Coordinates of N, CA and C in Angstrom, one line a residue:
Chain O
K1 N 0.8 -1.2 0.0 CA 0.0 0.0 0.0 C 0.9 1.3 0.0
Q2 N 0.5 2.2 -0.9 CA 1.3 3.4 -1.0 C 1.2 4.2 0.3
E3 N 2.4 4.7 0.7 CA 2.5 5.6 1.9 C 3.3 6.8 1.5
V4 N 2.8 8.0 2.0 CA 3.4 9.2 1.6 C 3.8 10.0 2.9
T5 N 5.0 10.4 3.0 CA 5.6 11.0 4.2 C 6.1 12.4 3.8
Q6 N 5.8 13.4 4.7 CA 6.3 14.7 4.5 C 7.1 15.1 5.7
I7 N 8.3 15.6 5.4 CA 9.2 16.1 6.4 C 9.8 17.5 6.0
P8 N 9.9 18.5 7.0 CA 9.4 18.3 8.4 C 7.9 18.5 8.5
A9 N 7.4 18.2 9.7 CA 6.0 18.4 9.9 C 5.6 19.9 10.1
A10 N 6.6 20.6 10.6 CA 6.4 22.1 10.8 C 7.7 22.8 10.5
L11 N 7.6 24.0 10.0 CA 8.8 24.8 9.6 C 8.6 26.2 9.9
S12 N 9.5 26.9 10.5 CA 9.4 28.4 10.7 C 10.6 29.0 10.2
V13 N 10.4 30.0 9.3 CA 11.6 30.7 8.6 C 11.3 32.2 8.6
P14 N 12.4 33.0 8.5 CA 12.3 34.4 8.4 C 11.9 34.8 7.0
E15 N 11.2 35.8 6.8 CA 10.8 36.3 5.5 C 12.0 36.5 4.6
G16 N 11.9 36.1 3.3 CA 12.9 36.3 2.3 C 13.8 35.0 2.1
E17 N 13.6 34.1 3.0 CA 14.5 32.9 2.9 C 13.9 31.9 1.9
N18 N 14.8 31.2 1.2 CA 14.4 30.2 0.2 C 14.3 28.9 1.1
L19 N 13.3 28.1 0.7 CA 13.1 26.9 1.5 C 12.6 25.7 0.7
V20 N 12.8 24.5 1.2 CA 12.5 23.3 0.5 C 11.6 22.4 1.4
L21 N 10.5 22.0 0.9 CA 9.7 21.0 1.6 C 9.8 19.6 0.9
N22 N 9.8 18.6 1.7 CA 10.1 17.3 1.2 C 8.9 16.4 1.2
C23 N 8.8 15.5 0.3 CA 7.7 14.5 0.2 C 8.3 13.2 -0.3
S24 N 8.1 12.1 0.4 CA 8.5 10.8 -0.1 C 7.4 9.8 -0.2
F25 N 7.5 8.9 -1.1 CA 6.4 7.9 -1.3 C 7.1 6.5 -1.5
T26 N 6.3 5.5 -1.1 CA 6.9 4.2 -1.0 C 6.9 3.4 -2.4
D27 N 5.8 3.7 -3.2 CA 5.6 2.9 -4.4 C 5.8 3.9 -5.6
S28 N 6.8 3.6 -6.4 CA 7.2 4.5 -7.5 C 6.3 4.4 -8.7
A29 N 5.3 3.5 -8.7 CA 4.4 3.3 -9.8 C 3.3 4.3 -9.7
I30 N 3.6 5.6 -9.9 CA 2.7 6.7 -9.7 C 2.3 7.2 -11.1
Y31 N 1.1 7.8 -11.2 CA 0.6 8.4 -12.4 C 1.0 9.9 -12.4
N32 N 0.8 10.6 -11.2 CA 1.3 11.9 -11.1 C 1.4 12.2 -9.6
L33 N 2.0 13.4 -9.3 CA 2.1 13.9 -7.9 C 1.7 15.3 -7.9
Q34 N 1.0 15.7 -6.9 CA 0.4 17.0 -6.8 C 0.8 17.7 -5.5
W35 N 1.1 19.0 -5.5 CA 1.3 19.8 -4.3 C 0.1 20.7 -4.1
F36 N -0.4 20.7 -2.8 CA -1.5 21.5 -2.5 C -1.2 22.5 -1.4
R37 N -1.9 23.6 -1.3 CA -1.8 24.5 -0.1 C -3.1 24.5 0.6
Q38 N -3.0 24.5 1.9 CA -4.2 24.6 2.7 C -4.1 25.7 3.8
D39 N -4.9 26.7 3.8 CA -5.0 27.7 4.8 C -5.8 27.2 6.0
P40 N -5.6 27.6 7.2 CA -6.3 27.1 8.4 C -7.8 27.1 8.2
G41 N -8.5 25.9 8.4 CA -9.9 25.8 8.3 C -10.5 25.9 6.9
K42 N -9.6 25.8 5.9 CA -10.1 26.0 4.5 C -9.8 24.7 3.7
G43 N -10.4 24.7 2.5 CA -10.1 23.6 1.6 C -8.7 23.7 1.0
L44 N -8.5 22.8 0.0 CA -7.1 22.7 -0.6 C -7.1 23.5 -1.9
T45 N -6.0 24.1 -2.2 CA -5.8 24.8 -3.5 C -4.6 24.1 -4.2
S46 N -4.8 23.6 -5.4 CA -3.7 23.0 -6.1 C -2.7 24.0 -6.5
L47 N -1.4 23.6 -6.3 CA -0.3 24.5 -6.6 C 0.4 24.0 -7.9
L48 N 0.8 22.8 -7.9 CA 1.6 22.2 -9.0 C 1.2 20.7 -9.1
L49 N 1.2 20.3 -10.4 CA 1.0 18.9 -10.7 C 2.1 18.4 -11.6
I50 N 2.7 17.3 -11.2 CA 3.8 16.8 -12.0 C 3.4 15.4 -12.5
Q51 N 3.4 15.2 -13.8 CA 3.1 13.9 -14.4 C 4.3 13.0 -14.2
S52 N 4.1 11.7 -14.2 CA 5.2 10.8 -13.9 C 6.3 10.9 -14.9
S53 N 6.1 11.3 -16.1 CA 7.1 11.5 -17.1 C 7.9 12.8 -17.0
Q54 N 7.5 13.7 -16.1 CA 8.1 15.0 -15.9 C 9.1 14.9 -14.7
R55 N 10.0 15.9 -14.8 CA 11.0 16.0 -13.7 C 10.7 17.2 -12.8
E56 N 10.1 18.2 -13.4 CA 9.8 19.4 -12.5 C 8.7 20.2 -13.2
Q57 N 8.1 21.1 -12.3 CA 7.1 22.0 -12.8 C 7.3 23.3 -12.0
T58 N 7.1 24.4 -12.7 CA 7.3 25.7 -12.0 C 6.1 26.6 -12.2
S59 N 5.8 27.4 -11.1 CA 4.8 28.4 -11.1 C 5.2 29.5 -10.2
G60 N 5.6 30.6 -10.9 CA 6.0 31.8 -10.1 C 7.2 31.5 -9.2
R61 N 7.1 31.7 -7.9 CA 8.2 31.4 -7.0 C 8.3 29.9 -6.5
L62 N 7.4 29.1 -7.1 CA 7.3 27.7 -6.7 C 7.9 26.8 -7.8
N63 N 8.7 25.8 -7.3 CA 9.2 24.8 -8.2 C 9.1 23.5 -7.5
A64 N 8.5 22.6 -8.2 CA 8.4 21.2 -7.7 C 9.2 20.3 -8.6
S65 N 9.9 19.4 -7.9 CA 10.7 18.4 -8.7 C 10.2 17.0 -8.3
L66 N 10.4 16.0 -9.2 CA 10.0 14.7 -9.0 C 11.1 13.7 -9.4
D67 N 11.5 12.8 -8.5 CA 12.4 11.7 -8.8 C 11.7 10.4 -8.4
K68 N 11.1 9.9 -9.5 CA 10.2 8.7 -9.3 C 11.0 7.5 -8.8
S69 N 12.2 7.3 -9.3 CA 13.0 6.1 -9.0 C 13.3 6.1 -7.5
S70 N 13.6 7.3 -6.9 CA 13.9 7.3 -5.5 C 12.7 7.6 -4.6
G71 N 11.5 7.8 -5.2 CA 10.3 8.0 -4.5 C 10.3 9.4 -3.7
R72 N 10.8 10.4 -4.4 CA 10.9 11.7 -3.7 C 10.4 12.9 -4.6
S73 N 9.8 13.9 -3.9 CA 9.5 15.1 -4.5 C 9.9 16.2 -3.6
T74 N 10.3 17.4 -4.1 CA 10.5 18.5 -3.3 C 9.7 19.7 -3.9
L75 N 9.3 20.6 -3.0 CA 8.7 21.8 -3.3 C 9.6 22.9 -2.8
Y76 N 10.1 23.7 -3.8 CA 11.1 24.8 -3.5 C 10.3 26.1 -3.5
I77 N 10.4 26.9 -2.5 CA 9.7 28.2 -2.4 C 10.8 29.3 -2.3
A78 N 10.9 30.1 -3.3 CA 11.9 31.2 -3.4 C 11.4 32.4 -2.7
A79 N 12.3 33.1 -2.0 CA 12.0 34.4 -1.4 C 10.7 34.4 -0.7
S80 N 10.6 33.6 0.4 CA 9.4 33.3 1.1 C 8.8 34.6 1.7
Q81 N 7.5 34.7 1.7 CA 6.7 35.8 2.2 C 5.8 35.4 3.3
P82 N 5.4 36.3 4.2 CA 4.4 35.9 5.3 C 3.1 35.3 4.7
G83 N 2.7 35.7 3.5 CA 1.5 35.2 2.9 C 1.7 33.7 2.4
D84 N 2.9 33.2 2.4 CA 3.1 31.8 2.1 C 2.8 30.9 3.3
S85 N 2.6 31.5 4.5 CA 2.3 30.7 5.7 C 1.0 29.9 5.5
A86 N 1.1 28.6 5.6 CA 0.0 27.7 5.3 C 0.5 26.3 5.5
T87 N -0.3 25.3 5.4 CA 0.1 23.9 5.4 C 0.2 23.4 3.9
Y88 N 1.3 22.8 3.6 CA 1.5 22.3 2.2 C 1.4 20.7 2.2
L89 N 0.6 20.2 1.4 CA 0.3 18.8 1.3 C 0.8 18.3 -0.1
C90 N 1.4 17.1 -0.1 CA 1.6 16.4 -1.3 C 0.7 15.2 -1.4
A91 N 0.4 14.8 -2.6 CA -0.5 13.7 -2.8 C -0.1 13.0 -4.1
V92 N -0.1 11.7 -4.1 CA 0.3 10.9 -5.3 C -1.0 10.1 -5.8
L93 N -1.0 10.0 -7.1 CA -2.0 9.2 -7.8 C -1.4 8.0 -8.3
H94 N -1.8 6.8 -7.8 CA -1.1 5.6 -8.2 C -1.6 5.1 -9.5
N95 N -0.8 4.4 -10.2 CA -1.2 3.8 -11.5 C -2.4 2.9 -11.5
N96 N -2.5 2.2 -10.4 CA -3.6 1.2 -10.2 C -4.7 1.7 -9.4
A97 N -4.8 3.0 -9.1 CA -5.8 3.5 -8.2 C -6.2 4.9 -8.8
G98 N -6.8 4.9 -9.9 CA -7.0 6.2 -10.6 C -7.8 7.2 -9.8
N99 N -8.7 6.8 -8.9 CA -9.5 7.7 -8.2 C -8.9 8.0 -6.8
M100 N -7.9 7.3 -6.4 CA -7.5 7.4 -5.0 C -6.2 8.2 -4.8
L101 N -6.3 9.4 -4.5 CA -5.1 10.2 -4.1 C -4.7 9.7 -2.7
T102 N -3.4 9.5 -2.6 CA -2.8 9.2 -1.2 C -2.0 10.5 -0.8
F103 N -2.4 11.0 0.4 CA -1.9 12.2 0.9 C -0.8 12.0 1.9
G104 N 0.2 12.9 2.0 CA 1.1 13.0 3.1 C 0.4 13.8 4.2
G105 N 1.1 13.8 5.4 CA 0.5 14.5 6.5 C 0.6 16.0 6.5
G106 N 1.4 16.5 5.6 CA 1.6 18.0 5.4 C 2.7 18.5 6.2
T107 N 3.2 19.7 5.7 CA 4.2 20.5 6.4 C 3.5 21.9 6.7
R108 N 3.5 22.2 8.0 CA 2.9 23.5 8.4 C 4.0 24.6 8.4
L109 N 3.9 25.5 7.4 CA 4.9 26.5 7.2 C 4.5 27.9 7.8
M110 N 5.4 28.5 8.6 CA 5.2 29.8 9.1 C 6.4 30.7 8.6
V111 N 6.1 31.8 7.9 CA 7.1 32.7 7.5 C 6.9 34.0 8.3
K112 N 8.0 34.3 9.1 CA 7.9 35.4 10.0 C 8.4 36.7 9.4
P113 N 7.6 37.8 9.6 CA 8.0 39.1 9.0 C 9.3 39.6 9.6
Chain B
D1 N -20.0 31.9 -11.5 CA -18.8 31.4 -10.8 C -18.8 29.9 -10.7
G2 N -17.8 29.2 -11.4 CA -17.7 27.8 -11.3 C -17.0 27.4 -10.0
G3 N -17.5 26.3 -9.4 CA -16.8 25.8 -8.2 C -17.5 24.8 -7.5
I4 N -17.0 24.5 -6.2 CA -17.6 23.4 -5.4 C -18.1 24.1 -4.1
T5 N -19.3 23.9 -3.7 CA -19.8 24.4 -2.4 C -20.1 23.3 -1.5
Q6 N -19.8 23.5 -0.2 CA -20.1 22.6 0.8 C -20.9 23.3 1.9
S7 N -21.9 22.6 2.4 CA -22.7 23.2 3.5 C -23.1 22.1 4.5
P8 N -23.3 22.5 5.8 CA -22.9 23.8 6.3 C -21.4 23.9 6.6
K9 N -21.0 25.1 7.0 CA -19.6 25.2 7.3 C -19.2 24.5 8.6
Y10 N -20.2 24.6 9.6 CA -20.0 23.9 10.9 C -21.3 23.0 11.1
L11 N -21.1 21.8 11.7 CA -22.2 20.9 11.9 C -22.0 20.3 13.3
F12 N -23.1 20.2 14.0 CA -23.0 19.6 15.3 C -23.9 18.4 15.4
R13 N -23.3 17.3 15.9 CA -24.1 16.0 15.9 C -24.3 15.6 17.3
K14 N -25.5 15.1 17.6 CA -25.7 14.6 18.9 C -25.5 13.1 18.9
E15 N -25.3 12.4 20.0 CA -25.0 11.0 20.1 C -26.2 10.3 19.4
G16 N -25.9 9.3 18.6 CA -26.9 8.5 18.0 C -27.6 9.1 16.8
Q17 N -27.2 10.3 16.4 CA -27.9 11.0 15.3 C -27.1 10.8 14.0
N18 N -27.9 10.7 12.9 CA -27.3 10.7 11.6 C -27.3 12.2 11.1
V19 N -26.3 12.6 10.4 CA -26.2 14.0 9.9 C -25.7 13.9 8.4
T20 N -26.2 14.8 7.6 CA -25.8 14.8 6.2 C -25.1 16.1 5.8
L21 N -24.0 15.9 5.1 CA -23.1 17.0 4.6 C -23.4 17.2 3.2
S22 N -23.6 18.4 2.7 CA -23.9 18.7 1.4 C -22.7 19.0 0.6
C23 N -22.6 18.6 -0.7 CA -21.5 18.9 -1.6 C -22.2 19.1 -3.0
E24 N -22.0 20.3 -3.6 CA -22.5 20.6 -4.9 C -21.4 21.2 -5.8
Q25 N -21.4 20.8 -7.0 CA -20.4 21.4 -8.0 C -21.1 21.7 -9.3
N26 N -20.7 22.9 -9.9 CA -21.2 23.3 -11.2 C -20.1 23.3 -12.2
L27 N -19.1 22.4 -12.0 CA -18.0 22.3 -13.0 C -18.3 21.3 -14.1
N28 N -19.4 20.7 -14.0 CA -19.8 19.6 -15.0 C -18.8 18.4 -14.9
H29 N -18.3 18.2 -13.7 CA -17.4 17.1 -13.5 C -18.1 15.8 -13.2
D30 N -17.6 14.7 -13.8 CA -18.2 13.4 -13.6 C -17.9 12.8 -12.3
A31 N -16.6 13.0 -11.8 CA -16.2 12.3 -10.6 C -16.2 13.2 -9.4
M32 N -16.7 12.6 -8.2 CA -16.7 13.4 -7.0 C -16.2 12.5 -5.9
Y33 N -15.7 13.2 -4.8 CA -15.0 12.5 -3.7 C -15.3 13.1 -2.4
W34 N -15.3 12.3 -1.3 CA -15.3 12.7 0.0 C -14.1 12.3 0.8
Y35 N -13.4 13.3 1.5 CA -12.3 13.0 2.3 C -12.5 13.4 3.7
R36 N -11.8 12.8 4.6 CA -11.8 13.2 6.0 C -10.4 13.6 6.4
Q37 N -10.3 14.7 7.2 CA -9.0 15.2 7.6 C -9.1 15.4 9.2
D38 N -8.2 14.7 9.8 CA -8.1 14.8 11.3 C -6.9 15.8 11.6
P39 N -7.0 16.5 12.7 CA -6.0 17.5 13.1 C -4.6 17.1 12.8
G40 N -3.8 17.9 12.1 CA -2.4 17.7 11.8 C -2.1 16.5 10.9
Q41 N -3.2 16.0 10.2 CA -3.0 14.9 9.4 C -3.4 15.2 7.9
G42 N -3.0 14.3 7.0 CA -3.4 14.4 5.7 C -4.9 13.9 5.5
L43 N -5.3 13.9 4.2 CA -6.7 13.5 3.9 C -6.8 12.0 3.7
R44 N -7.9 11.4 4.1 CA -8.2 10.0 3.8 C -9.5 9.9 3.1
L45 N -9.5 9.1 2.1 CA -10.7 8.9 1.2 C -11.8 8.1 1.8
I46 N -13.0 8.7 1.9 CA -14.1 8.0 2.4 C -14.9 7.2 1.3
Y47 N -15.4 8.0 0.4 CA -16.1 7.4 -0.8 C -15.8 8.2 -2.0
Y48 N -16.0 7.6 -3.2 CA -15.9 8.4 -4.4 C -16.9 7.8 -5.4
S49 N -17.2 8.7 -6.4 CA -18.2 8.4 -7.4 C -17.6 8.8 -8.8
Q50 N -17.6 7.9 -9.7 CA -17.0 8.2 -11.0 C -18.1 8.7 -12.0
I51 N -19.4 8.3 -11.6 CA -20.5 8.7 -12.5 C -21.8 8.6 -11.7
V52 N -22.8 9.3 -12.2 CA -24.1 9.3 -11.6 C -24.6 7.8 -11.3
N53 N -25.2 7.6 -10.1 CA -25.7 6.4 -9.7 C -24.7 5.3 -9.5
D54 N -23.5 5.7 -9.3 CA -22.4 4.7 -9.0 C -21.5 5.3 -8.0
F55 N -21.0 4.6 -7.0 CA -20.0 5.0 -6.0 C -19.3 3.8 -5.4
Q56 N -18.1 4.1 -4.9 CA -17.2 3.1 -4.4 C -16.6 3.5 -3.1
K57 N -16.4 2.5 -2.2 CA -15.8 2.8 -0.9 C -14.3 3.2 -1.1
G58 N -13.9 4.1 -0.2 CA -12.5 4.4 -0.1 C -11.9 3.7 1.1
D59 N -10.9 4.3 1.7 CA -10.1 3.6 2.7 C -10.9 3.5 4.1
I60 N -11.8 4.5 4.3 CA -12.4 4.6 5.6 C -13.9 4.7 5.5
A61 N -14.6 3.9 4.8 CA -16.0 4.0 4.5 C -16.9 3.6 5.7
E62 N -16.5 2.9 6.6 CA -17.3 2.4 7.7 C -17.9 3.5 8.5
G63 N -19.3 3.5 8.6 CA -19.9 4.5 9.4 C -20.4 5.7 8.6
Y64 N -20.2 5.6 7.3 CA -20.6 6.6 6.3 C -21.4 6.1 5.2
S65 N -22.3 6.9 4.6 CA -23.0 6.5 3.4 C -23.1 7.7 2.5
V66 N -23.3 7.4 1.2 CA -23.4 8.4 0.1 C -24.5 8.1 -0.9
S67 N -24.8 9.0 -1.7 CA -25.7 8.8 -2.8 C -25.2 9.7 -4.0
R68 N -25.5 9.3 -5.2 CA -25.1 10.2 -6.3 C -26.3 10.1 -7.4
E69 N -27.4 10.8 -7.0 CA -28.6 10.8 -7.9 C -28.5 11.8 -9.0
K70 N -27.7 12.8 -8.7 CA -27.5 13.9 -9.7 C -26.0 14.1 -9.9
K71 N -25.6 14.5 -11.1 CA -24.2 14.7 -11.5 C -23.6 15.8 -10.6
E72 N -24.4 16.8 -10.2 CA -23.8 18.0 -9.5 C -23.8 17.8 -8.0
S73 N -24.3 16.7 -7.5 CA -24.5 16.6 -6.0 C -24.0 15.2 -5.5
F74 N -23.3 15.3 -4.3 CA -22.8 14.0 -3.8 C -22.8 14.2 -2.2
P75 N -24.0 14.0 -1.6 CA -24.1 14.2 -0.2 C -23.5 13.0 0.6
L76 N -23.0 13.3 1.7 CA -22.4 12.4 2.6 C -23.2 12.3 3.9
T77 N -23.6 11.1 4.3 CA -24.3 11.0 5.6 C -23.3 10.3 6.6
V78 N -23.2 10.9 7.7 CA -22.4 10.4 8.8 C -23.4 9.7 9.8
T79 N -23.3 8.4 9.8 CA -24.3 7.6 10.6 C -23.9 7.5 12.0
S80 N -24.8 7.0 12.8 CA -24.5 6.8 14.3 C -23.5 5.7 14.5
A81 N -23.2 4.9 13.4 CA -22.2 3.8 13.5 C -20.8 4.4 13.5
Q82 N -20.7 5.6 13.1 CA -19.3 6.3 13.1 C -19.1 6.8 14.5
K83 N -18.2 6.1 15.2 CA -18.0 6.4 16.6 C -17.1 7.6 16.9
N84 N -16.4 8.0 15.9 CA -15.4 9.1 16.1 C -15.6 10.1 14.9
P85 N -16.7 10.8 14.8 CA -17.0 11.6 13.6 C -16.3 13.0 13.6
T86 N -15.8 13.4 14.7 CA -15.3 14.8 14.8 C -14.1 14.9 13.9
A87 N -14.2 15.7 12.8 CA -13.2 15.9 11.8 C -13.6 17.0 10.9
F88 N -12.7 17.3 10.0 CA -12.9 18.3 8.9 C -13.2 17.4 7.6
Y89 N -14.3 17.7 7.0 CA -14.7 16.9 5.8 C -14.6 17.7 4.5
L90 N -13.9 17.2 3.6 CA -13.6 17.9 2.3 C -14.2 17.1 1.1
C91 N -14.9 17.8 0.3 CA -15.5 17.3 -0.9 C -14.6 17.7 -2.1
A92 N -14.5 16.9 -3.1 CA -13.7 17.3 -4.3 C -14.4 16.8 -5.5
S93 N -14.0 17.3 -6.7 CA -14.5 16.8 -7.9 C -13.4 16.8 -9.0
S94 N -13.6 16.0 -10.0 CA -12.6 16.1 -11.2 C -13.4 15.7 -12.4
S95 N -12.8 16.1 -13.6 CA -13.5 15.8 -14.8 C -13.4 14.4 -15.2
G96 N -12.4 13.7 -14.7 CA -12.2 12.3 -15.0 C -11.3 11.6 -14.0
T97 N -11.2 10.3 -14.1 CA -10.5 9.5 -13.1 C -9.1 10.0 -12.9
W98 N -8.4 10.4 -13.9 CA -7.0 10.7 -13.8 C -6.7 12.2 -13.8
E99 N -7.8 13.0 -13.6 CA -7.6 14.4 -13.7 C -7.4 15.1 -12.4
T100 N -7.0 16.3 -12.4 CA -6.8 17.1 -11.2 C -8.1 17.2 -10.4
Q101 N -8.0 17.0 -9.1 CA -9.2 17.2 -8.2 C -9.2 18.6 -7.6
Y102 N -10.4 19.1 -7.6 CA -10.7 20.5 -7.1 C -11.5 20.3 -5.8
F103 N -11.1 21.1 -4.8 CA -11.7 20.9 -3.5 C -12.7 22.0 -3.1
G104 N -13.7 21.7 -2.3 CA -14.6 22.6 -1.7 C -13.9 23.2 -0.4
P105 N -14.7 24.1 0.3 CA -14.1 24.8 1.4 C -14.2 23.9 2.7
G106 N -14.9 22.8 2.7 CA -14.9 22.0 3.9 C -16.1 22.2 4.8
T107 N -16.4 21.2 5.6 CA -17.4 21.2 6.7 C -16.7 20.6 7.9
R108 N -16.8 21.4 9.0 CA -16.2 20.9 10.3 C -17.4 20.3 11.1
L109 N -17.2 19.0 11.4 CA -18.3 18.3 12.2 C -17.8 18.1 13.6
L110 N -18.6 18.5 14.6 CA -18.3 18.4 16.0 C -19.4 17.6 16.7
V111 N -19.1 16.9 17.7 CA -20.0 16.1 18.4 C -20.4 16.7 19.8
L112 N -21.7 16.9 20.0 CA -22.1 17.5 21.3 C -22.1 16.5 22.4

């Protein structure tokens, strides 16, 4: 069974710092991997989706990479801002479970002014 | 405005009571999903539906029931058999099995 782990569980950084969030998964037979942002008490907003054939995706200050063979993805946030404070979740879609996203536990990020 | 709506935002359940959470989408998506999120944890799939009048159990379906009579609606009932229902419930939809899922704002269920 696919398991997804995110480290660290919480992270606090000063404004302006570049940071990396990590996501690892146990089964490399994935269709895609997605990064989401969740603000307290709110739903999820999709940030980046990487197909299994891709190595990375970029959107503004965000860059997500995927190394399927090692079961890892990273989300790089450049020049962090207080508005980036939120929980970041990664989720994988397995080749044999088209409807079932498996989520990590999330990384709670706080960017201090 | 296209999107997914969930109601109510907060719901209180008494012991032994069944409660129903509403999820509506106007994105013309075929697939809809219900997830449960416990504090500090990721999401776990309760039920999903790929098409009207069809639905499948997810990882934690016990104590829950759903229906899919209309394409735009996928209500979730939390039955009295669910002994630990306190959680944040999220509904999502997608245009197809392998497509990006879009999420609603969530319903927080509390037990009185």
